Short mmCIF file of C-alpha atoms (C1' of nucleotides) in Angstrom, two decimals:
data_model
loop_
_atom_site.label_atom_id
_atom_site.label_comp_id
_atom_site.label_asym_id
_atom_site.label_seq_id
_atom_site.Cartn_x
_atom_site.Cartn_y
_atom_site.Cartn_z
CA MET A 5 10.60 19.56 -64.40
CA LEU A 6 11.08 15.10 -64.17
CA ASN A 7 13.98 13.13 -62.41
CA GLN A 8 14.64 10.45 -61.53
CA PHE A 9 11.99 10.10 -57.50
CA GLY A 10 8.39 7.65 -58.30
CA ALA A 11 6.81 7.70 -55.58
CA GLY A 12 4.81 10.20 -53.85
CA GLY A 13 2.66 13.41 -55.24
CA PHE A 14 4.28 15.82 -54.91
CA THR A 15 8.35 14.17 -56.32
CA ASP A 16 7.02 15.95 -60.12
CA ALA A 17 7.88 18.82 -57.66
CA PHE A 18 11.14 18.84 -56.97
CA ASP A 19 13.38 20.77 -59.19
CA ARG A 20 17.63 19.88 -60.65
CA PRO A 21 20.45 20.87 -59.90
CA GLY A 22 20.65 22.77 -56.85
CA ALA A 23 23.47 23.58 -54.11
CA ALA A 24 25.11 21.09 -51.92
CA GLU A 25 28.49 22.99 -51.01
CA ALA A 26 27.45 22.73 -47.09
CA VAL A 27 27.35 19.10 -46.74
CA VAL A 28 30.77 18.31 -49.20
CA ALA A 29 32.62 21.97 -49.03
CA GLN A 30 34.78 21.18 -46.21
CA SER A 31 36.11 18.29 -47.12
CA GLY A 32 37.36 19.95 -49.48
CA GLN A 33 36.35 17.72 -53.04
CA LEU A 34 34.86 19.55 -55.88
CA GLU A 35 34.70 16.50 -57.82
CA ALA A 36 32.46 14.94 -55.00
CA LEU A 37 30.26 18.07 -54.81
CA VAL A 38 29.46 17.83 -58.18
CA ALA A 39 28.30 14.64 -58.12
CA LEU A 40 26.54 15.16 -55.38
CA GLU A 41 25.14 18.50 -56.98
CA ARG A 42 23.85 16.25 -59.90
CA ILE A 43 22.24 13.07 -57.67
CA GLY A 44 20.04 15.53 -56.02
CA SER A 45 16.72 18.05 -56.91
CA ARG A 46 15.23 21.34 -55.61
CA ARG A 47 12.34 22.21 -54.00
CA SER A 48 10.17 24.16 -52.29
CA PHE A 49 6.99 23.83 -49.57
CA THR A 50 4.50 26.67 -47.78
CA ARG A 51 4.10 26.49 -44.01
CA ASP A 52 3.15 23.08 -42.75
CA GLU A 53 3.69 21.33 -45.73
CA GLU A 54 4.62 17.80 -45.58
CA ILE A 55 8.32 16.50 -46.90
CA TYR A 56 7.77 13.42 -46.07
CA ALA A 57 5.27 11.04 -43.37
CA GLU A 58 5.43 8.86 -40.66
CA GLY A 59 5.51 5.08 -42.63
CA ASP A 60 7.45 6.54 -46.09
CA PRO A 61 10.32 4.49 -47.47
CA SER A 62 13.37 5.84 -46.15
CA ASP A 63 15.40 6.24 -49.40
CA CYS A 64 16.58 9.12 -49.77
CA TRP A 65 17.85 12.45 -47.49
CA TYR A 66 17.92 16.03 -46.90
CA GLN A 67 19.18 19.35 -46.62
CA VAL A 68 16.79 22.26 -45.65
CA ILE A 69 18.07 25.80 -48.01
CA SER A 70 16.56 27.68 -46.65
CA GLY A 71 13.41 28.76 -44.12
CA THR A 72 13.02 25.56 -41.16
CA VAL A 73 12.12 22.54 -41.05
CA ARG A 74 10.30 19.84 -38.09
CA ILE A 75 11.15 16.48 -37.72
CA CYS A 76 8.11 14.85 -35.65
CA LYS A 77 5.77 12.91 -34.76
CA LEU A 78 2.63 12.63 -33.64
CA TRP A 79 0.70 9.87 -31.39
CA ALA A 80 -3.01 8.69 -31.47
CA ASP A 81 -4.27 10.14 -28.76
CA GLY A 82 -2.98 13.27 -30.29
CA ARG A 83 -0.17 14.38 -28.43
CA ARG A 84 2.76 15.35 -30.29
CA HIS A 85 7.07 15.49 -30.36
CA ILE A 86 9.48 17.59 -32.26
CA ALA A 87 13.38 15.73 -32.66
CA GLU A 88 14.36 18.82 -34.44
CA PHE A 89 14.18 21.78 -35.38
CA CYS A 90 16.42 21.77 -39.95
CA PHE A 91 17.67 25.71 -40.74
CA GLY A 92 19.64 26.15 -43.39
CA GLY A 93 22.69 24.03 -43.90
CA ASP A 94 20.78 21.43 -42.35
CA CYS A 95 20.74 17.69 -43.35
CA PHE A 96 17.87 15.66 -42.05
CA GLY A 97 15.96 12.18 -43.18
CA LEU A 98 19.30 11.09 -43.02
CA ASP A 99 19.12 7.08 -41.70
CA ASN A 100 19.50 3.70 -42.62
CA ALA A 101 15.48 2.27 -41.22
CA ARG A 102 12.79 0.94 -44.00
CA GLU A 103 9.97 3.39 -43.49
CA ARG A 104 10.32 7.19 -41.72
CA ILE A 105 9.70 7.10 -37.68
CA TYR A 106 8.98 10.48 -38.11
CA SER A 107 7.20 12.79 -40.51
CA ALA A 108 9.08 15.58 -41.91
CA GLU A 109 7.14 19.21 -42.03
CA ALA A 110 8.16 22.86 -43.45
CA VAL A 111 7.36 25.56 -40.13
CA GLY A 112 7.33 28.38 -42.68
CA ASP A 113 8.06 28.60 -46.53
CA ALA A 114 10.83 26.52 -47.24
CA VAL A 115 13.12 25.10 -49.75
CA VAL A 116 14.98 21.86 -50.11
CA MET A 117 17.43 19.73 -51.06
CA ARG A 118 16.42 15.87 -51.73
CA TYR A 119 19.43 13.37 -52.07
CA PRO A 120 18.20 9.75 -52.54
CA ARG A 121 20.19 6.81 -50.93
CA ARG A 122 21.02 4.07 -53.45
CA ALA A 123 22.50 7.05 -56.24
CA THR A 124 24.54 8.93 -53.06
CA GLU A 125 25.46 5.17 -51.66
CA ARG A 126 27.53 4.31 -54.92
CA LEU A 127 28.58 8.15 -55.42
CA ILE A 128 29.99 6.83 -51.49
CA ASP A 129 31.38 4.66 -52.76
CA GLU A 130 33.46 5.92 -55.02
CA ASN A 131 35.26 7.92 -52.91
CA PRO A 132 35.80 7.38 -49.26
CA ARG A 133 36.31 10.49 -48.65
CA LEU A 134 32.60 11.41 -47.79
CA VAL A 135 31.73 8.63 -46.12
CA ARG A 136 33.70 9.71 -43.08
CA HIS A 137 31.66 13.23 -43.61
CA VAL A 138 28.41 11.06 -43.42
CA CYS A 139 30.09 9.85 -39.78
CA ASP A 140 31.01 13.27 -38.98
CA MET A 141 27.41 14.34 -39.62
CA THR A 142 25.62 11.38 -38.20
CA LEU A 143 27.93 11.65 -34.77
CA ARG A 144 27.48 14.80 -34.29
CA ASP A 145 23.43 14.64 -35.29
CA LEU A 146 23.95 11.91 -32.10
CA ALA A 147 26.04 14.29 -29.59
CA HIS A 148 22.95 16.91 -30.70
CA ALA A 149 20.17 14.27 -28.93
CA GLN A 150 22.52 13.10 -26.58
CA THR A 151 22.30 16.38 -24.74
CA ARG A 152 18.60 17.11 -25.95
CA MET A 153 18.20 14.23 -23.52
CA LEU A 154 20.27 15.67 -20.93
CA LEU A 155 17.32 18.09 -21.12
CA LEU A 156 14.19 15.93 -21.91
CA GLY A 157 15.40 13.83 -19.12
CA ARG A 158 16.81 16.26 -16.07
CA MET A 159 15.61 19.93 -17.02
CA ASN A 160 12.54 21.88 -15.39
CA ALA A 161 10.73 23.83 -17.66
CA ALA A 162 12.74 26.91 -17.29
CA GLU A 163 15.51 25.52 -17.62
CA ARG A 164 14.97 24.18 -20.87
CA VAL A 165 13.52 27.08 -22.18
CA VAL A 166 16.20 29.17 -21.27
CA SER A 167 18.53 26.13 -22.98
CA PHE A 168 15.63 27.15 -26.16
CA LEU A 169 16.68 30.27 -26.40
CA LEU A 170 20.24 30.71 -26.21
CA GLU A 171 20.50 27.09 -28.67
CA MET A 172 18.57 29.16 -31.02
CA PHE A 173 20.82 32.33 -30.77
CA GLU A 174 23.56 30.34 -31.65
CA ARG A 175 22.23 28.66 -34.13
CA ARG A 176 20.29 31.22 -35.71
CA ASP A 177 24.29 33.33 -35.44
CA ALA A 178 21.97 36.10 -33.61
CA VAL A 179 23.39 38.23 -30.91
CA ARG A 180 21.47 40.46 -29.43
CA ALA A 181 17.86 39.78 -31.19
CA LEU A 182 15.95 36.57 -32.86
CA ASP A 183 13.48 35.69 -34.76
CA LEU A 184 11.62 32.09 -34.06
CA PRO A 185 9.97 30.35 -37.47
CA MET A 186 8.48 28.53 -34.68
CA SER A 187 4.62 28.62 -33.22
CA ARG A 188 4.28 28.82 -29.00
CA SER A 189 3.06 25.30 -29.42
CA ASP A 190 6.50 23.88 -32.04
CA ILE A 191 8.18 25.25 -29.24
CA ALA A 192 6.22 23.13 -26.43
CA ASP A 193 6.18 19.61 -28.61
CA TYR A 194 10.04 20.69 -28.53
CA LEU A 195 10.80 20.92 -24.60
CA GLY A 196 7.75 17.92 -23.97
CA LEU A 197 5.55 20.72 -22.06
CA THR A 198 3.05 22.56 -22.62
CA ILE A 199 1.96 26.04 -24.63
CA GLU A 200 0.56 27.94 -21.84
CA THR A 201 4.16 26.52 -19.46
CA VAL A 202 6.78 28.12 -22.58
CA CYS A 203 4.22 31.01 -22.42
CA ARG A 204 4.41 32.16 -18.47
CA VAL A 205 8.52 31.47 -18.70
CA LEU A 206 8.70 33.80 -21.51
CA SER A 207 6.47 35.70 -19.34
CA ALA A 208 8.47 35.50 -16.17
CA LEU A 209 12.06 35.81 -18.08
CA LYS A 210 10.48 39.17 -19.28
CA ARG A 211 9.30 40.32 -15.73
CA ASP A 212 12.47 39.77 -14.96
CA GLY A 213 14.19 41.91 -17.34
CA MET A 214 16.61 39.07 -18.92
CA ILE A 215 14.79 39.58 -22.66
CA ALA A 216 11.96 41.70 -24.42
CA ILE A 217 9.96 40.53 -26.49
CA PRO A 218 8.74 42.81 -28.79
CA ASN A 219 6.34 40.87 -30.74
CA ALA A 220 5.32 37.26 -30.21
CA HIS A 221 8.18 35.61 -32.18
CA ARG A 222 11.13 37.63 -31.87
CA ILE A 223 12.60 37.08 -28.74
CA GLU A 224 15.93 40.27 -27.96
CA LEU A 225 18.76 39.46 -24.89
CA ARG A 226 18.56 41.39 -22.64
CA ASP A 227 21.01 39.01 -19.43
CA ARG A 228 23.05 36.90 -21.13
CA THR A 229 24.96 35.87 -17.86
CA ALA A 230 21.56 35.21 -16.04
CA LEU A 231 20.37 33.41 -18.38
CA GLU A 232 23.05 31.56 -19.27
CA ALA A 233 22.60 31.16 -15.24
CA ILE A 234 19.72 29.02 -15.82
CA GLY A 235 20.56 27.25 -19.15
CA GLU A 236 23.49 25.72 -19.02
CA THR A 237 24.39 22.19 -17.58
CA MET B 5 50.98 -6.78 -19.71
CA LEU B 6 51.81 -4.16 -21.30
CA ASN B 7 50.58 -1.99 -24.48
CA GLN B 8 50.25 1.30 -26.18
CA PHE B 9 47.37 3.22 -24.21
CA GLY B 10 49.65 5.59 -22.10
CA ALA B 11 47.43 8.12 -20.39
CA GLY B 12 45.28 6.69 -17.24
CA GLY B 13 46.45 4.97 -13.87
CA PHE B 14 43.67 1.64 -15.47
CA THR B 15 45.39 1.88 -18.80
CA ASP B 16 48.11 -1.44 -17.92
CA ALA B 17 45.40 -3.32 -16.39
CA PHE B 18 44.00 -3.26 -20.42
CA ASP B 19 44.82 -6.90 -20.81
CA ARG B 20 45.23 -7.73 -24.90
CA PRO B 21 43.78 -9.74 -27.21
CA GLY B 22 40.30 -9.92 -27.17
CA ALA B 23 36.90 -10.44 -28.46
CA ALA B 24 36.06 -8.20 -31.40
CA GLU B 25 33.09 -10.98 -33.02
CA ALA B 26 30.03 -8.74 -33.18
CA VAL B 27 31.06 -5.85 -34.29
CA VAL B 28 32.74 -7.13 -37.67
CA ALA B 29 31.10 -10.52 -38.03
CA GLN B 30 28.45 -9.41 -39.77
CA SER B 31 30.48 -7.35 -41.78
CA GLY B 32 31.77 -10.57 -42.59
CA GLN B 33 35.56 -8.66 -43.52
CA LEU B 34 37.92 -12.37 -41.77
CA GLU B 35 40.52 -9.86 -42.29
CA ALA B 36 39.24 -7.19 -40.54
CA LEU B 37 38.35 -8.51 -37.59
CA VAL B 38 41.98 -10.12 -37.12
CA ALA B 39 43.37 -6.39 -37.10
CA LEU B 40 40.77 -4.80 -35.39
CA GLU B 41 41.33 -7.30 -32.34
CA ARG B 42 45.05 -7.04 -32.91
CA ILE B 43 44.51 -3.24 -32.19
CA GLY B 44 41.86 -3.62 -28.56
CA SER B 45 42.60 -4.65 -25.15
CA ARG B 46 40.39 -6.46 -22.68
CA ARG B 47 39.61 -5.66 -18.84
CA SER B 48 37.14 -5.90 -16.13
CA PHE B 49 35.74 -3.07 -14.61
CA THR B 50 34.39 -3.94 -10.56
CA ARG B 51 30.93 -2.53 -9.49
CA ASP B 52 31.35 1.23 -9.74
CA GLU B 53 34.42 1.19 -11.28
CA GLU B 54 35.01 4.23 -13.72
CA ILE B 55 35.51 3.54 -16.81
CA TYR B 56 36.04 7.23 -18.28
CA ALA B 57 35.19 10.52 -17.27
CA GLU B 58 33.42 13.48 -18.09
CA GLY B 59 36.69 15.43 -19.56
CA ASP B 60 38.28 12.75 -19.83
CA PRO B 61 40.13 12.56 -23.73
CA SER B 62 37.63 10.57 -26.11
CA ASP B 63 40.76 8.90 -28.12
CA CYS B 64 39.14 5.16 -27.92
CA TRP B 65 35.79 3.45 -28.00
CA TYR B 66 34.79 0.33 -25.91
CA GLN B 67 32.97 -2.71 -26.23
CA VAL B 68 31.26 -4.84 -23.50
CA ILE B 69 32.22 -8.26 -23.43
CA SER B 70 29.93 -9.04 -21.04
CA GLY B 71 28.38 -6.78 -18.05
CA THR B 72 26.22 -3.20 -18.20
CA VAL B 73 28.07 -0.63 -18.71
CA ARG B 74 25.54 3.38 -17.93
CA ILE B 75 26.82 5.70 -19.77
CA CYS B 76 25.80 8.98 -17.92
CA LYS B 77 26.56 12.29 -15.92
CA LEU B 78 26.40 14.04 -13.07
CA TRP B 79 25.24 18.13 -12.51
CA ALA B 80 26.94 20.26 -9.70
CA ASP B 81 23.97 19.91 -8.17
CA GLY B 82 23.44 16.13 -7.83
CA ARG B 83 21.09 15.28 -10.40
CA ARG B 84 21.91 12.59 -13.48
CA HIS B 85 21.29 11.74 -16.02
CA ILE B 86 21.87 7.98 -17.54
CA ALA B 87 21.39 8.28 -21.10
CA GLU B 88 22.29 4.72 -22.11
CA PHE B 89 23.18 1.44 -20.54
CA CYS B 90 25.29 -1.02 -22.69
CA PHE B 91 25.35 -4.84 -22.50
CA GLY B 92 27.31 -7.84 -23.74
CA GLY B 93 28.26 -6.97 -28.30
CA ASP B 94 27.60 -3.34 -27.25
CA CYS B 95 29.57 -0.31 -28.13
CA PHE B 96 30.60 2.78 -26.79
CA GLY B 97 32.16 6.08 -26.45
CA LEU B 98 31.64 6.61 -29.91
CA ASP B 99 32.35 10.17 -30.92
CA ASN B 100 34.20 12.84 -32.50
CA ALA B 101 34.39 14.97 -29.47
CA ARG B 102 37.89 15.73 -28.36
CA GLU B 103 36.76 15.18 -24.66
CA ARG B 104 33.56 12.87 -22.95
CA ILE B 105 30.36 14.74 -22.19
CA TYR B 106 29.68 11.90 -20.54
CA SER B 107 31.74 9.14 -17.90
CA ALA B 108 31.32 5.41 -18.47
CA GLU B 109 31.00 2.94 -15.18
CA ALA B 110 30.97 -0.12 -13.89
CA VAL B 111 27.14 -1.52 -13.21
CA GLY B 112 28.03 -4.14 -11.72
CA ASP B 113 31.44 -6.63 -12.24
CA ALA B 114 32.11 -6.23 -16.01
CA VAL B 115 35.15 -7.45 -19.22
CA VAL B 116 35.05 -4.57 -21.22
CA MET B 117 37.58 -4.68 -25.08
CA ARG B 118 38.77 -0.59 -25.29
CA TYR B 119 39.79 0.66 -29.70
CA PRO B 120 42.46 3.48 -29.95
CA ARG B 121 40.53 5.93 -31.97
CA ARG B 122 43.67 6.45 -34.56
CA ALA B 123 44.38 2.35 -34.62
CA THR B 124 40.51 2.50 -35.25
CA GLU B 125 40.52 5.17 -38.17
CA ARG B 126 43.50 3.97 -39.98
CA LEU B 127 41.72 0.58 -40.12
CA ILE B 128 39.18 2.15 -41.54
CA ASP B 129 40.95 3.88 -44.49
CA GLU B 130 42.03 0.63 -45.31
CA ASN B 131 39.32 -1.08 -44.90
CA PRO B 132 36.23 0.90 -46.40
CA ARG B 133 33.71 -1.69 -46.02
CA LEU B 134 34.33 -1.69 -41.83
CA VAL B 135 33.48 2.52 -42.19
CA ARG B 136 29.62 2.00 -43.47
CA HIS B 137 29.26 -0.83 -40.65
CA VAL B 138 31.22 1.66 -38.10
CA CYS B 139 28.58 4.10 -40.24
CA ASP B 140 25.62 2.25 -39.50
CA MET B 141 26.48 1.48 -35.56
CA THR B 142 25.86 5.70 -34.94
CA LEU B 143 22.75 5.44 -37.09
CA ARG B 144 21.35 2.98 -34.65
CA ASP B 145 22.95 4.83 -31.92
CA LEU B 146 20.93 7.93 -33.19
CA ALA B 147 17.15 5.79 -34.12
CA HIS B 148 17.95 4.58 -30.59
CA ALA B 149 18.73 8.33 -28.70
CA GLN B 150 15.58 9.73 -30.74
CA THR B 151 12.78 6.89 -28.91
CA ARG B 152 14.69 8.24 -25.76
CA MET B 153 13.51 11.48 -26.91
CA LEU B 154 9.92 10.98 -26.96
CA LEU B 155 10.37 8.79 -23.61
CA LEU B 156 11.56 11.22 -22.14
CA GLY B 157 9.17 14.10 -23.67
CA ARG B 158 6.67 12.75 -23.42
CA MET B 159 5.55 9.50 -21.83
CA ASN B 160 4.50 9.15 -18.46
CA ALA B 161 5.60 7.64 -15.30
CA ALA B 162 3.69 4.36 -16.04
CA GLU B 163 4.53 4.91 -19.39
CA ARG B 164 8.30 4.27 -18.99
CA VAL B 165 8.76 2.01 -16.82
CA VAL B 166 6.43 -0.39 -18.44
CA SER B 167 8.55 0.61 -21.96
CA PHE B 168 11.70 0.02 -20.10
CA LEU B 169 10.48 -3.39 -18.76
CA LEU B 170 9.97 -3.95 -22.85
CA GLU B 171 13.32 -2.65 -23.74
CA MET B 172 15.29 -5.29 -21.21
CA PHE B 173 13.31 -8.30 -21.71
CA GLU B 174 13.50 -7.17 -25.88
CA ARG B 175 17.61 -6.55 -25.65
CA ARG B 176 18.33 -9.02 -23.09
CA ASP B 177 16.39 -12.28 -24.96
CA ALA B 178 14.03 -12.29 -22.39
CA VAL B 179 10.81 -14.45 -22.59
CA ARG B 180 8.94 -14.48 -19.09
CA ALA B 181 11.50 -13.00 -16.74
CA LEU B 182 14.99 -10.94 -16.41
CA ASP B 183 17.52 -10.13 -14.36
CA LEU B 184 17.43 -6.12 -13.71
CA PRO B 185 21.41 -5.64 -13.22
CA MET B 186 21.11 -2.06 -12.20
CA SER B 187 18.84 -0.08 -8.64
CA ARG B 188 16.28 1.44 -8.84
CA SER B 189 18.33 4.07 -8.81
CA ASP B 190 19.71 4.04 -12.23
CA ILE B 191 16.12 2.67 -13.78
CA ALA B 192 15.13 6.19 -12.13
CA ASP B 193 18.13 8.44 -13.38
CA TYR B 194 17.56 6.36 -16.84
CA LEU B 195 13.08 7.27 -17.40
CA GLY B 196 13.62 10.99 -15.78
CA LEU B 197 11.53 10.16 -13.00
CA THR B 198 12.52 9.49 -9.02
CA ILE B 199 13.31 6.44 -7.07
CA GLU B 200 10.32 6.55 -5.66
CA THR B 201 8.00 6.40 -8.40
CA VAL B 202 10.73 3.74 -9.97
CA CYS B 203 9.58 1.13 -7.07
CA ARG B 204 5.71 2.72 -6.51
CA VAL B 205 4.32 1.72 -11.24
CA LEU B 206 6.16 -1.28 -10.00
CA SER B 207 4.00 -2.33 -6.88
CA ALA B 208 0.91 -1.18 -9.02
CA LEU B 209 1.71 -3.06 -12.37
CA LYS B 210 2.31 -6.12 -9.67
CA ARG B 211 -0.42 -5.33 -7.48
CA ASP B 212 -2.48 -5.14 -11.34
CA GLY B 213 -1.15 -8.71 -11.80
CA MET B 214 1.04 -7.98 -15.09
CA ILE B 215 4.23 -8.69 -13.71
CA ALA B 216 5.61 -10.84 -10.18
CA ILE B 217 8.80 -9.16 -8.70
CA PRO B 218 10.35 -12.50 -7.12
CA ASN B 219 12.53 -10.22 -5.65
CA ALA B 220 13.94 -6.70 -5.83
CA HIS B 221 16.18 -7.13 -9.27
CA ARG B 222 13.72 -9.91 -11.00
CA ILE B 223 10.97 -9.06 -13.46
CA GLU B 224 8.64 -11.72 -14.32
CA LEU B 225 5.60 -11.59 -17.44
CA ARG B 226 2.41 -12.14 -16.32
CA ASP B 227 0.38 -10.17 -18.94
CA ARG B 228 2.83 -9.27 -21.68
CA THR B 229 -0.37 -7.21 -23.26
CA ALA B 230 -1.69 -5.33 -21.14
CA LEU B 231 1.78 -3.54 -20.50
CA GLU B 232 2.14 -3.24 -24.22
CA ALA B 233 -0.77 -1.54 -24.38
CA ILE B 234 0.61 0.78 -22.45
CA GLY B 235 4.28 1.40 -23.13
CA GLU B 236 4.01 1.41 -27.05
CA THR B 237 4.22 4.54 -28.97
"C1'" DC C 10 -15.14 46.53 -38.41
"C1'" DG C 11 -15.23 41.02 -36.97
"C1'" DC C 12 -13.56 37.42 -37.27
"C1'" DC C 13 -9.81 33.99 -36.96
"C1'" DA C 14 -5.69 31.59 -35.06
"C1'" DG C 15 -2.24 32.34 -32.62
"C1'" DT C 16 -0.65 33.81 -27.62
"C1'" DT C 17 -1.37 35.61 -22.42
"C1'" DT C 18 -2.91 35.29 -18.69
"C1'" DG C 19 -5.46 33.50 -14.56
"C1'" DA C 20 -7.96 30.09 -11.53
"C1'" DC C 21 -7.64 25.10 -10.28
"C1'" DC C 22 -5.81 20.63 -10.27
"C1'" DA C 23 -3.20 16.21 -10.86
"C1'" DA C 24 1.35 13.78 -11.40
"C1'" DG C 25 5.13 13.03 -9.36
"C1'" DA C 26 8.44 15.38 -6.03
"C1'" DT C 27 9.94 15.50 -1.62
"C1'" DC C 28 10.84 14.46 3.34
"C1'" DA C 29 10.49 10.47 6.51
"C1'" DA C 30 9.47 5.82 8.60
"C1'" DC C 31 10.01 1.30 7.97
"C1'" DG C 32 11.63 -2.97 5.64
"C1'" DC C 33 14.70 -6.33 4.51
"C1'" DA C 34 18.68 -9.18 2.88
"C1'" DA C 35 23.62 -9.28 3.24
"C1'" DG C 36 27.58 -8.57 5.75
"C1'" DT C 37 30.48 -7.92 10.21
"C1'" DG C 38 32.23 -7.98 14.37
"C1'" DG C 39 31.47 -9.49 18.77
"C1'" DC D 27 25.95 -17.75 16.24
"C1'" DC D 28 23.51 -13.60 17.07
"C1'" DA D 29 23.21 -8.42 18.12
"C1'" DC D 30 24.16 -4.42 15.42
"C1'" DT D 31 24.81 -1.80 10.48
"C1'" DT D 32 24.86 -0.26 5.66
"C1'" DG D 33 22.13 -0.27 1.59
"C1'" DC D 34 18.60 -0.29 -0.97
"C1'" DG D 35 13.68 -0.97 -1.62
"C1'" DT D 36 8.93 0.68 -0.41
"C1'" DT D 37 5.29 2.78 1.22
"C1'" DG D 38 3.36 6.70 2.97
"C1'" DA D 39 2.05 12.05 3.47
"C1'" DT D 40 2.59 16.33 2.07
"C1'" DC D 41 3.97 20.08 -1.70
"C1'" DT D 42 5.30 21.09 -5.60
"C1'" DT D 43 5.52 21.92 -10.59
"C1'" DG D 44 4.06 22.01 -14.86
"C1'" DG D 45 -0.40 21.23 -17.28
"C1'" DT D 46 -5.47 21.38 -17.84
"C1'" DC D 47 -9.37 24.68 -18.62
"C1'" DA D 48 -11.31 28.40 -19.90
"C1'" DA D 49 -11.25 33.56 -20.89
"C1'" DA D 50 -9.22 37.41 -22.54
"C1'" DC D 51 -6.00 39.95 -25.87
"C1'" DT D 52 -3.76 40.80 -29.96
"C1'" DG D 53 -2.61 41.33 -34.77
"C1'" DG D 54 -3.25 40.66 -39.98
"C1'" DC D 55 -6.68 40.27 -43.13
"C1'" DG D 56 -11.27 40.08 -46.11
#
DNA sequence: CGCCAGTTTGACCAAGATCAACGCAAGTGG
DNA sequence: CCACTTGCGTTGATCTTGGTCAAACTGGCG
């Protein structure tokens, strides 16, 4: 199906219309929701597929419908840093730069809505409530970035891994068990550690009875109190 | 002079009116500028004085008029993390949380404008242009936080120190020489290193002829190209 | 069954932390 | 004016954490 976005080989695969409930729903503006839906297009991505690349023009923003997306940056020397994981309902790619500083990739299969910036800005100009909402969203991202700076700046390996697990349990609304959609390598690059260190910490937590690991991607909480004692700021 | 802010022992020392040019000037809205100026109050702080503490109600935001402010967090076990240094013109304390997650302190003597959030929000509601400006400001902060995440997550000691120096030269508009207002301890806590490591890297840079250090707080650039080769992402 | 990618574990190494001593300049009080 | 203190900053010796390198394990899949 055709749509209004010109650039990029993948563009035509975006498909309209789609759901944008989570963005606007709480601002209680049905008409804005409908309008936003009208300017958005939907597309699915397969594992490791690029949603946008570093250097691409930064002319739209996105919302994850299902699956997981990683926002990351690759150094010339091979080092990689993952700035963020986005799950269903999360928005990403919202900035006011000319071009992308990070790339976005699907961690597994994922479905994503895309909204062109220009059209969103027009919508926002007609809808003062909406801008407050976008602002709040950005402020939330900023608060999250600051928490991550704390983690990366001052926590040791065990504290980082435990914080990560607790964050994932909270964000995925998991209580006893959790399936991590990302690989050890993704986790390592998110926490500023190596794969091996992540593995070793997880093994130690398992040995000490704080978690169970029935298979590599599933984590079960066995002693939340002990974990919180390690991971809380 | 009296003003409208109730809480906190320091409140009365804030003094109105003051300059808010940098915030609103580029939005080109003189009336908004004047209005903002009317709701702001000015106050000076001495070295290491607290502007707000962790846990304080988060009901206003600030702009540095002169001097340097550090935004930081102290762990129970004594670890400290500095999230940001703010110089003249920079805004800080802008969030939508109920209470402060970080504290703000004067690095040396500093003068600061304070704006209550409620009044700013009213102003913004009457002035759609202004909200875009606040949004842009937050997006800029977010971009900066992401750059710092990169530094903290994936750079070694030398890269961190060099990035820091280049950032300071750029932000202070210095070309050949720069006076750092903050201590080695502040730099270390900003970069996620120890004081000793910061010193050793600086000494190594001096030994290799990339910088000169006429006194502890003054840095002279001797070989910018070599530094950029180390510090650029 | 064998291969492959991802994960785990172990042995060793190095970057940076820790601990300790020393230097140095700016007060401070006699 | 000069000892003495005090607060940073610098340097050196040693130790620890996490990185590197290598090998083994595991589960899916042709």
